[in-house]
Coordinates of C-alpha atoms in Angstrom, one line a residue:
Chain A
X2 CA 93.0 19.2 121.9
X3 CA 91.6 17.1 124.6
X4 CA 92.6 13.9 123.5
X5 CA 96.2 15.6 122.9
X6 CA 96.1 16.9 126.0
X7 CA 95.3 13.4 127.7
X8 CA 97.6 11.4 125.3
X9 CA 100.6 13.8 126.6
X10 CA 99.1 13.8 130.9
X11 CA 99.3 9.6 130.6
X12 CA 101.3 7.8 133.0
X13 CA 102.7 4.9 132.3
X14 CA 100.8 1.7 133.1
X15 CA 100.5 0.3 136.4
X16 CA 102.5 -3.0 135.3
X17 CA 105.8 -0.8 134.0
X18 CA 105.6 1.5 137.2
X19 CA 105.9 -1.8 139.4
X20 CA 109.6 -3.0 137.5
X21 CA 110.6 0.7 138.0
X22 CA 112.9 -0.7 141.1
X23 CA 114.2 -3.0 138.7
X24 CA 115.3 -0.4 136.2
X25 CA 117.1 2.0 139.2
X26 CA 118.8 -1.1 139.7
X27 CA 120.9 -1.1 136.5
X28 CA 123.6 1.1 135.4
X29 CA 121.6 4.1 134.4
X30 CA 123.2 6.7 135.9
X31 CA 126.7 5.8 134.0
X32 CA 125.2 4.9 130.8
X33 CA 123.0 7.9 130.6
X34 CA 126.5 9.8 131.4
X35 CA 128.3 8.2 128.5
X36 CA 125.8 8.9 126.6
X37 CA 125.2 13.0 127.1
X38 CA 129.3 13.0 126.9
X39 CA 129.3 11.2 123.4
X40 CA 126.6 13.9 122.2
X41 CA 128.8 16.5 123.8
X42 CA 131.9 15.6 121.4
X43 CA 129.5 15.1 118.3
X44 CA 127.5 18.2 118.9
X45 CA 129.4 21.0 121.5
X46 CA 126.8 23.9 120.6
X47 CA 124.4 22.6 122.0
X48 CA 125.5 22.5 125.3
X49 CA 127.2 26.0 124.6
X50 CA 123.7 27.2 124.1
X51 CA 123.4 26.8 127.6
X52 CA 125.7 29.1 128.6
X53 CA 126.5 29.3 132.9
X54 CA 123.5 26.5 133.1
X55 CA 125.7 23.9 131.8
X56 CA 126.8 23.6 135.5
X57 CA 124.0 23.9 137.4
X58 CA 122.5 20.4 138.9
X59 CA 119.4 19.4 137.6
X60 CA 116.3 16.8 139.2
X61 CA 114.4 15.7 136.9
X62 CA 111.7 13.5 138.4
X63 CA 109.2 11.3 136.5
X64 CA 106.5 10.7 138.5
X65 CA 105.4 7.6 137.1
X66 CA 108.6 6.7 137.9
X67 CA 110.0 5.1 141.3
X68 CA 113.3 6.9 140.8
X69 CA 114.6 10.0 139.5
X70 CA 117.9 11.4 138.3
X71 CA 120.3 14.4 138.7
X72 CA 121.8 15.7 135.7
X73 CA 124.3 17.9 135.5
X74 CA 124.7 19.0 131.7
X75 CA 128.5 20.1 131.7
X76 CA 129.5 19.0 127.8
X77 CA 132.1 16.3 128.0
X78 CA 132.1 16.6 131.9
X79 CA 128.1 15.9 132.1
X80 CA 127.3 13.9 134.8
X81 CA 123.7 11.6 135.4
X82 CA 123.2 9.8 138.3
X83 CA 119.9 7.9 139.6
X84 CA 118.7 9.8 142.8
X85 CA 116.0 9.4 145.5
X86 CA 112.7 11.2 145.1
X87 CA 113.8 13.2 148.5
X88 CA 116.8 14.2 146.9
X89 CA 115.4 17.2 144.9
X90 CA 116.6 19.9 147.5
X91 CA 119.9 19.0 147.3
X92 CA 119.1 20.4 142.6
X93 CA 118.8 24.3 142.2
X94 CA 116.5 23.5 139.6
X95 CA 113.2 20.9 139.7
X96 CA 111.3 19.7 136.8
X97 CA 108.5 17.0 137.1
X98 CA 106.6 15.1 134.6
X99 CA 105.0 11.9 133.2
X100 CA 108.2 9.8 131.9
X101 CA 106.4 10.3 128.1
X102 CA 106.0 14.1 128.5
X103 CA 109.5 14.5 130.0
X104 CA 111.0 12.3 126.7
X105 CA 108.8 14.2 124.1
X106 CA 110.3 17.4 125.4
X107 CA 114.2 15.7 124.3
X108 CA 112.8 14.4 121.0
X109 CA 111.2 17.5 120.2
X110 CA 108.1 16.4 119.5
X111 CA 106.3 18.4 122.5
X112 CA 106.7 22.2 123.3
X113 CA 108.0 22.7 126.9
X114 CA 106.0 25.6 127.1
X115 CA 102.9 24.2 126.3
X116 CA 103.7 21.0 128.6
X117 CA 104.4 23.5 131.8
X118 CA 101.5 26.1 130.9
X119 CA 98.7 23.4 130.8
X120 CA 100.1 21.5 133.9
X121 CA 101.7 18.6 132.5
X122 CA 104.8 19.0 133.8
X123 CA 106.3 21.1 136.8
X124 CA 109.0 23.2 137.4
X125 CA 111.1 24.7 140.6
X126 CA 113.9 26.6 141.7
X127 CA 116.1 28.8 138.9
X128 CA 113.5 29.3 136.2
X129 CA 116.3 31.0 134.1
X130 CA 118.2 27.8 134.0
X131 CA 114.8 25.9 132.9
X132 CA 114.2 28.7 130.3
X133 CA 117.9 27.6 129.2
X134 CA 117.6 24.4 129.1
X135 CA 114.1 24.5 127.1
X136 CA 115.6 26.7 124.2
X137 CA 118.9 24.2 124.1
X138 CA 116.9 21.4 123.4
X139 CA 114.2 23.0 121.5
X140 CA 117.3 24.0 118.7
X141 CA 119.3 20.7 119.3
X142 CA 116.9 18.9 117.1
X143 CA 118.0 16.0 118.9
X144 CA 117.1 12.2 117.8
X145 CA 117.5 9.2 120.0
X146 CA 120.3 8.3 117.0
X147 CA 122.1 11.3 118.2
X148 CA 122.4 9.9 122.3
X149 CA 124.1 7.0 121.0
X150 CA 126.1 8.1 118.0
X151 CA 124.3 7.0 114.7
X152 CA 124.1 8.0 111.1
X153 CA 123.3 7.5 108.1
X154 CA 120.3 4.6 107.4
X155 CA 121.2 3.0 110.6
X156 CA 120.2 6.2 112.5
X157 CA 117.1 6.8 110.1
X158 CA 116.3 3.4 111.3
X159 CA 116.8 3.9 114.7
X160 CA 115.0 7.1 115.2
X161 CA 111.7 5.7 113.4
X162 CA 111.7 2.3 115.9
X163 CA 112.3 4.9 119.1
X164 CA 109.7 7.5 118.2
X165 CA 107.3 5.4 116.4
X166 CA 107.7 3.3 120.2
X167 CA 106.9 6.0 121.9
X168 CA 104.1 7.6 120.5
X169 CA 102.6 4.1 121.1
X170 CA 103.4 4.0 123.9
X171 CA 101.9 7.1 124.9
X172 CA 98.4 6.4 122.7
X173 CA 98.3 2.9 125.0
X174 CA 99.1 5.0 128.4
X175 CA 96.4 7.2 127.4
X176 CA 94.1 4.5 126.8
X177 CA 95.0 2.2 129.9
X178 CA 92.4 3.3 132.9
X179 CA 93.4 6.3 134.5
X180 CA 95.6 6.5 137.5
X181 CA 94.4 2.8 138.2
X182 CA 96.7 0.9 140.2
X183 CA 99.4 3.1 141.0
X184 CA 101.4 2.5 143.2
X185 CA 101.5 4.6 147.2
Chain B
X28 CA 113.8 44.3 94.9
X29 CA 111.1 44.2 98.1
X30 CA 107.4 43.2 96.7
X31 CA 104.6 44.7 95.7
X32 CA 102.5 41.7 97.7
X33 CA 102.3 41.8 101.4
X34 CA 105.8 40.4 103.1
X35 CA 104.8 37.9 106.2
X36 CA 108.1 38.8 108.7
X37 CA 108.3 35.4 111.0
X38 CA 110.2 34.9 114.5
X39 CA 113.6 33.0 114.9
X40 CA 114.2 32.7 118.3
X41 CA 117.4 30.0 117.5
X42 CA 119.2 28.6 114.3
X43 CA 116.5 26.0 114.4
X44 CA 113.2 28.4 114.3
X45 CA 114.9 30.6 111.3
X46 CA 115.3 27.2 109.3
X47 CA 111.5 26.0 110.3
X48 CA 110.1 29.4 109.7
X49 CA 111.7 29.5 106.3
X50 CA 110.4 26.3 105.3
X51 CA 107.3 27.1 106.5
X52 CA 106.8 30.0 103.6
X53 CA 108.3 32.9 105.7
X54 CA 109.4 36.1 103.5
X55 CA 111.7 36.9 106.1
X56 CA 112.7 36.2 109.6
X57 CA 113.9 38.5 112.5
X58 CA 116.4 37.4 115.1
X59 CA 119.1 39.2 117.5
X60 CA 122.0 38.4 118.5
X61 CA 122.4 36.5 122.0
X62 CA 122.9 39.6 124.7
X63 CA 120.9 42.6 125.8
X64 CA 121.2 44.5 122.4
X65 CA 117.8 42.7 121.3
X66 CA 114.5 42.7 122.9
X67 CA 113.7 38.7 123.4
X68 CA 117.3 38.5 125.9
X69 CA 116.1 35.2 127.3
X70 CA 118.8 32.5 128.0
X71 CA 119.4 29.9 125.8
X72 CA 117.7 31.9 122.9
X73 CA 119.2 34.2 120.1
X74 CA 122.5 34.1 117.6
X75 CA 125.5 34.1 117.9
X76 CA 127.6 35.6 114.9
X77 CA 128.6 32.4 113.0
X78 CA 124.8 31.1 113.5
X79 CA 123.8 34.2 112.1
X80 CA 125.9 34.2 108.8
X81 CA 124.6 30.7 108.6
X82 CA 121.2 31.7 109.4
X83 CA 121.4 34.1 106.4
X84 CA 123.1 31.4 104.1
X85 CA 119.8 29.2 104.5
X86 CA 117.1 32.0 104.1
X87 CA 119.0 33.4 101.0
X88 CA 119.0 30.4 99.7
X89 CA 115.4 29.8 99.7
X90 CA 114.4 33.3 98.8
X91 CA 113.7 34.9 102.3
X92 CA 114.9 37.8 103.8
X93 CA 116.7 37.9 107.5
X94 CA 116.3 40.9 110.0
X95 CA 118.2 41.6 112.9
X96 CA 117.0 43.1 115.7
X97 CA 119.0 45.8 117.9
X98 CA 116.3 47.1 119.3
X99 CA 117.0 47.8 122.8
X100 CA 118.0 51.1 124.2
X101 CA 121.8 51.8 124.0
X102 CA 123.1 51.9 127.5
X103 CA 125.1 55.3 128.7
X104 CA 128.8 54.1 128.4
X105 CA 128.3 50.8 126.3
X106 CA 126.9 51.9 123.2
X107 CA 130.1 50.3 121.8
X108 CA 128.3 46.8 121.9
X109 CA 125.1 48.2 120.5
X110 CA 127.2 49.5 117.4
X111 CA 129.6 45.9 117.3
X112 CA 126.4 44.1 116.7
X113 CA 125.2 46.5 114.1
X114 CA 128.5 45.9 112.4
X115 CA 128.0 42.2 112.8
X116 CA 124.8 41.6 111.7
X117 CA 126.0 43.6 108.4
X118 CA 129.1 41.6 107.7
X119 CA 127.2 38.0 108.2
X120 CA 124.7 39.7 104.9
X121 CA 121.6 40.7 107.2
X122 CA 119.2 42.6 104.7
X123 CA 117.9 44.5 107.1
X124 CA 118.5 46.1 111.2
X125 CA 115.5 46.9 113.1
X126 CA 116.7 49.9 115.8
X127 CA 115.1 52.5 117.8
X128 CA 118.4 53.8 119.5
X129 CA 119.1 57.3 117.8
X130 CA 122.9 55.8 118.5
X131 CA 122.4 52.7 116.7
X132 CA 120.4 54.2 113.9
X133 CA 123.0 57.2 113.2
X134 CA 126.1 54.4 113.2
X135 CA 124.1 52.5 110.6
X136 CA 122.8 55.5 108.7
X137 CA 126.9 56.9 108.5
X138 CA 129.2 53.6 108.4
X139 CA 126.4 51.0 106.5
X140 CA 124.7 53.1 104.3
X141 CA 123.7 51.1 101.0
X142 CA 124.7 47.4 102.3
X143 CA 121.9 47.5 105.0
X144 CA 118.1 49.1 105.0
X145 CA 116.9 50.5 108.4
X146 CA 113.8 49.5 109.9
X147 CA 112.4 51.5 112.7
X148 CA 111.5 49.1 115.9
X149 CA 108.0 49.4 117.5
X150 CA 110.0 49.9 120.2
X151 CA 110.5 53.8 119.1
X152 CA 106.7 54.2 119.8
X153 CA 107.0 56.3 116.0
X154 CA 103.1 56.4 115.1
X155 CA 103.0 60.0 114.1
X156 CA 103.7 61.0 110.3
X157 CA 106.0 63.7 111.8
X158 CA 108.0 61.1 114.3
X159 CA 108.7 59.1 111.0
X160 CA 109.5 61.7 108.7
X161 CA 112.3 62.9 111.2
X162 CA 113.6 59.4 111.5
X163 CA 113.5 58.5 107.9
X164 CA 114.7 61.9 106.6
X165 CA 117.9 61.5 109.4
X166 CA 119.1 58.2 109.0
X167 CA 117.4 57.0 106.0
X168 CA 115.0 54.6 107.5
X169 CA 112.7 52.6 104.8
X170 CA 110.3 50.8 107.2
X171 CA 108.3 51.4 110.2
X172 CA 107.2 48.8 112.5
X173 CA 103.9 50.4 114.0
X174 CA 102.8 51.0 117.3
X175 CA 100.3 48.2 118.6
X176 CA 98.0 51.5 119.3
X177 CA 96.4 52.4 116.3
X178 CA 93.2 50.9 114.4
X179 CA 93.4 50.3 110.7
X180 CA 91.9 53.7 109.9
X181 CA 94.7 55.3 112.0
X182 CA 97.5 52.9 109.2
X183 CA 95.3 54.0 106.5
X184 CA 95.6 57.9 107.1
X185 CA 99.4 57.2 107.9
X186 CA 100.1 55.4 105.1
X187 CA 98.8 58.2 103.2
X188 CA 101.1 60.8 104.7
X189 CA 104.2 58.6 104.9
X190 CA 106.7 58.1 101.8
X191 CA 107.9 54.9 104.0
X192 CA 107.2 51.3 104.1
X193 CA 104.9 49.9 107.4
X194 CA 105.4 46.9 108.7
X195 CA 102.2 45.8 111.6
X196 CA 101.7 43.1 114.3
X197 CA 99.3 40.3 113.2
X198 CA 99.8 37.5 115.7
X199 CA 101.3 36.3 118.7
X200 CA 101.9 38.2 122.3
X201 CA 100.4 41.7 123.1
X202 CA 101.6 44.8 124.9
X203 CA 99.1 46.5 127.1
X204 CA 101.6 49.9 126.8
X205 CA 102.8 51.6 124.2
X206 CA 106.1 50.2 123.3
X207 CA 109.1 51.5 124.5
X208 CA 107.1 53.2 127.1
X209 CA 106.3 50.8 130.0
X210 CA 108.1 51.0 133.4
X211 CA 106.0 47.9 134.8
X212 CA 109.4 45.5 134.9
X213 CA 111.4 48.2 135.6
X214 CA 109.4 48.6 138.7
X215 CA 109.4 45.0 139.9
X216 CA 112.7 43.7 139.0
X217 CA 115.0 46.6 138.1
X218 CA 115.4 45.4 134.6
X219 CA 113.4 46.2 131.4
X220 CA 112.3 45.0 128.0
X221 CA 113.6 48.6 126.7
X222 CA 117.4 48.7 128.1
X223 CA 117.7 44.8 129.4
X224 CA 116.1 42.8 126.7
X225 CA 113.9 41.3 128.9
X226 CA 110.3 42.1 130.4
X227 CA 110.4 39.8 133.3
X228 CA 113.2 38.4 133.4
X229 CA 113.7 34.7 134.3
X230 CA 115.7 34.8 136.8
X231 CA 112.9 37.0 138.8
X232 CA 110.5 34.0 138.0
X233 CA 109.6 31.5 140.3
X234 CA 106.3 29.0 140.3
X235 CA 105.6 28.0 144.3
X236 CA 103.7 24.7 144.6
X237 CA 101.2 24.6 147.6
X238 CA 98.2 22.6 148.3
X239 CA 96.0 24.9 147.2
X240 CA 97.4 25.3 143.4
X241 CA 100.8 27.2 141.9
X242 CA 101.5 30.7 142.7
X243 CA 103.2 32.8 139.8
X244 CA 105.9 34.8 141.6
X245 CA 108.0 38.3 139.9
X246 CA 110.4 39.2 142.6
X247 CA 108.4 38.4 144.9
X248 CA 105.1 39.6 143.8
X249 CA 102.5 36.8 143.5
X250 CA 101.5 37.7 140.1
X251 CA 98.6 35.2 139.3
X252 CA 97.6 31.9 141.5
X253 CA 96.2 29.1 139.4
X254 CA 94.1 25.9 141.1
X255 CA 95.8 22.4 140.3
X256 CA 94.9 21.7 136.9
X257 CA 94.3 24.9 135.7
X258 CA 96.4 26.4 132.4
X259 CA 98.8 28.8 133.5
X260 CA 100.7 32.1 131.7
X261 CA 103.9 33.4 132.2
X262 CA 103.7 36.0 134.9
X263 CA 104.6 39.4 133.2
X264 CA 102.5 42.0 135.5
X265 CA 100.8 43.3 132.6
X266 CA 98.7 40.2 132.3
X267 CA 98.6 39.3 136.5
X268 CA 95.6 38.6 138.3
X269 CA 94.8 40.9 141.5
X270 CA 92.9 41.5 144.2
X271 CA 91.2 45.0 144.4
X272 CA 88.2 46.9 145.3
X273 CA 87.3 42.9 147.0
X274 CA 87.4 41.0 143.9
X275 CA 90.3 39.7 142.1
X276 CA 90.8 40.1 138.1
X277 CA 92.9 41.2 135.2
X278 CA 93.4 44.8 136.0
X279 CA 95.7 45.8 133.7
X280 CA 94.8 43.5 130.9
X281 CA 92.9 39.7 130.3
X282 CA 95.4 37.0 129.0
X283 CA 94.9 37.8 125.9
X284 CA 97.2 36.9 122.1
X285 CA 97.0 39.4 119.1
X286 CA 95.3 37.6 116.1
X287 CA 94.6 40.3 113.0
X288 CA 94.3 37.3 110.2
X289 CA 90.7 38.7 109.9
X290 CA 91.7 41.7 109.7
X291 CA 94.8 41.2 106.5
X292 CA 93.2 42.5 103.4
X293 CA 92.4 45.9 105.7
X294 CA 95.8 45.6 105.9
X295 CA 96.7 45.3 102.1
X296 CA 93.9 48.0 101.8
X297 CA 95.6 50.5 104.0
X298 CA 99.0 50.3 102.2
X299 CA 101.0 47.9 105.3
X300 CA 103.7 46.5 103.4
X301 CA 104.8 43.5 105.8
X302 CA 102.7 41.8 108.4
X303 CA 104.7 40.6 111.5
X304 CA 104.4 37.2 113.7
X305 CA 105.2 38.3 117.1
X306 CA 107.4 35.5 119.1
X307 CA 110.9 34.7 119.0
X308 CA 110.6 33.0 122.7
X309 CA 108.3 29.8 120.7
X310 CA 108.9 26.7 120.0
X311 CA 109.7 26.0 116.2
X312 CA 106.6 23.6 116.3
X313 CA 104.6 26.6 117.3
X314 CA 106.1 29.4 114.7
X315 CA 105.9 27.1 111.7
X316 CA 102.4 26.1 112.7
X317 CA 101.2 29.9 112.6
X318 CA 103.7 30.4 109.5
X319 CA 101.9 27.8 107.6
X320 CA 98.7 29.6 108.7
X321 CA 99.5 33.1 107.6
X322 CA 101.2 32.2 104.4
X323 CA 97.9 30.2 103.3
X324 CA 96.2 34.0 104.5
X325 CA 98.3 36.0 103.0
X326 CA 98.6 34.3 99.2
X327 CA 94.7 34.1 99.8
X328 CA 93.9 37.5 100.4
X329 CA 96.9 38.1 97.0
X330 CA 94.9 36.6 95.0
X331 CA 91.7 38.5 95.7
X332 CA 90.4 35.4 98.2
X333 CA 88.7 35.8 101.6
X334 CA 91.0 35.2 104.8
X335 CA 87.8 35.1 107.4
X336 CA 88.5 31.3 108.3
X337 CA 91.9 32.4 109.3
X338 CA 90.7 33.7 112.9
X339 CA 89.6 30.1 113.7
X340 CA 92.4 28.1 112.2
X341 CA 94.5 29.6 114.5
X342 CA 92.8 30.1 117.2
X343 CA 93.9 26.8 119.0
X344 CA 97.7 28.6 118.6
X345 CA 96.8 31.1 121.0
X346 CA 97.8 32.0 124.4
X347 CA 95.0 30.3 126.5
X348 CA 92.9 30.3 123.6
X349 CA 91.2 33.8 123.8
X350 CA 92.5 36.1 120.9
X351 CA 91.6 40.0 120.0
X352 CA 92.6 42.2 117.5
X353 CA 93.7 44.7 119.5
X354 CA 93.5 47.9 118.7
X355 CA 93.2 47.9 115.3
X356 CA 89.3 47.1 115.7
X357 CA 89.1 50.2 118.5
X358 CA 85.4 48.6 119.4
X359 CA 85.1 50.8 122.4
X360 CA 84.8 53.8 120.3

């Protein structure tokens, strides 16, 4: 449990955190968009399962990050956008997290409740839109083939790369000294 | 046909859980529908009618059973909604409706008779063999879920006066009150688990980040305060944290999840027909975990095996960790 616990906590390493500038600098916020959209037209329930939420603004900030992004999860009319770390009071709702927690709780692979009630991630404002959002996600049964439209072999493909890259990437976050070098 | 053997009822809080809990060796699954009519009115969760037809689809397919719960109290004026989802969850092929409403259980009982059984919800606090003789003798009801109140002896002795099947809590979240009876959301937030479908609802929630650790709000009521680091509950006032008398602590009731596995071939001994996985708010990671778990129990204790091991296989499952069996081991007698 321990080593679970510590494997989900880990930041990413000092080296990644210092491109983060680098990464707000590219497209994210439209790409990301395209993306939610596509899965919209593929897969409408899920964002039904939302209900009112749908249109609520959303910050989600990873903290390892130097960036976060406002997410707004409307169906076809979703809308992602990079934001400032200030920019949270300008979201009804807050949730914070090490990037690796914050994408095991899309791919399923991590229960949000577990995540918030041990620490690991954070959340503010409407908890009713957070409760929401947790149980959309939880049924989506999304894979990362799903954000940008795959099936079949290609997507089995896909999905094995993505998650079998990220659950090393969390073991070698875990692993990496803790906290050392981060950045002010 | 229902069996002879011990049924193990599972949670579905979405389309998703159902399929996991089905795979994971559930005999049947319970589920609402996605409004106030059923108790776990969270947002986000629950059916709506063409996910439940589908939902039944799947579990017929595999052998298990799906039962729908309408088990909050009609409101005066919109009982129309409670009966609509009884008619609903009887034309998508539900096997069963689990109801405490007198309303709800008489419109099953006159219009569904034969397509659909009725199972009495926990949430009509029947423990008495004279409280379930009147139900099952008015509207036909076939199973009883049973008050979290009464020890195994208590089950035993009712059994033995009851010509209906008994359904009991083995693991997962416990009520402090008896169900059905508890005012403590109604008090704080104006809405209920009883008539709204919710005990502490959401939308009453909030989690207030200070420099001295996370404060666990309920309409304003600071509920529990947790130092940075430390695990943290959901605040429902039943398990909150308070200062009184100069010290603060659990005065209603510790943190605590139900965990019976010990306790399943008492159970089997004392007639209970269908043990029952609390939690339709969980993750499907979570429910088939604790599926897997009881079904390994449960066909154990069938075939004349010991289920002691089962307390600590799941004890990592549980709500911070600390389990008790509640009171169907009534220690402090």
């Amino acid at each position: 449990m321990v080593a679970h616990a510590q494997t989900m906590n880990a930041e990413l390493p000092a080296f990644v955190r210092r491109l983060s500038p680098a990464f707000a600098a590219l497209p994210l916020g439209p790409a990301l968009t395209l993306s939610l959209r596509a899965l919209a037209r593929r897969r409408p329930a899920v964002f039904e399962r939302l209900g009112e939420f749908r249109r609520e603004r959303y910050f989600i900030d990873p903290v390892d990050l130097g960036f976060a992004f406002t997410v707004v999860p409307d169906g076809e009319r979703a809308q992602v956008s990079v934001a400032r770390k200030g920019e949270a009071a300008t979201c009804a709702i807050v949730i914070r997290g090490p990037l690796l927690a914050l994408l095991a709780l899309l791919d399923g692979s991590r229960d949000g409740d577990a995540l918030f009630f041990n620490r690991i991630i954070a959340i503010g404002g409407r908890t009713e839109a957070v409760v929401a959002l947790r149980n959309a996600i939880e049924d989506a049964e999304l894979t990362p083939a799903d954000f940008v439209g795959l099936d079949g072999p290609l997507a089995r493909l896909a999905d094995a790369g993505v998650l079998g890259g990220l659950d090393m990437a969390r073991r070698l976050a875990a692993a990496a000294p803790a906290r050392a070098g981060r950045e002010p | 046909m229902w069996p002879q053997r011990m049924e193990l009822v599972c949670p579905a809080g979405t389309p998703a859980t159902l399929r996991a809990a089905v795979q994971a060796g559930a005999d049947a699954v319970y589920c609402g529908f996605r409004d106030d009519t059923n108790a776990r009115n969270f947002p986000g969760l629950n059916f709506s009618v063409p996910e439940l037809a589908e939902g039944v689809r799947f579990a017929h397919g595999l052998g298990a059973k799906v039962l729908v719960a309408i088990n909050t109290f009609a409101r005066v004026g919109e009982v129309d909604r409670w009966r609509r989802a009884a008619d609903a969850a009887v034309e998508c092929g539900a096997d069963a409706i689990i109801a405490c409403d007198v309303a709800v259980l008489d419109h099953v009982a006159r219009n569904h008779s034969g397509r659909v059984r009725l199972h009495l919800s926990v949430q009509a606090a029947a423990g008495t063999p004279e409280a379930i003789g009147f139900y099952a003798r008015t509207f036909g009801v076939r199973r009883v879920v049973i008050p979290r109140v009464l020890s195994v002896q208590e089950i035993a002795a009712l059994n033995r006066a009851i010509d209906v099947e008994t359904e009991a809590f083995v693991f997962g979240g416990l009520c402090v009150m008896i169900e059905g009876r508890c005012y403590l959301s109604s008090y704080a937030t104006g809405r209920s688990p009883n008539l709204n479908g919710v005990c502490s609802p959401p939308e009453e929630v909030s989690y207030d980040e200070d420099a001295d650790g996370m404060a666990a709000r309920l309409s304003g009521f600071t509920i529990d305060r947790y130092r940075p680091g430390e695990p943290a509950g959901y605040p429902t006032l039943c398990k909150g944290r308070f200062a009184a008398g100069g010290k603060a602590s659990y005065l209603f009731e510790e943190p605590v999840s139900l965990n019976a596995g010990s306790l399943i071939a008492g159970f089997k001994a004392a007639g209970v027909t269908a043990l029952k996985i609390e939690g339709r708010q969980r993750g499907k990671g979570y429910v088939a975990e604790v599926v897997r778990a009881f079904r390994s129990a449960v066909d154990a204790v069938e075939a004349g095996g010991d289920a002691v091991e089962i307390d600590r296989l799941l004890a990592a499952q549980s709500e911070g960790g600390r389990q008790t069996a509640g009171a169907y081991r009534k220690t402090w007698r």
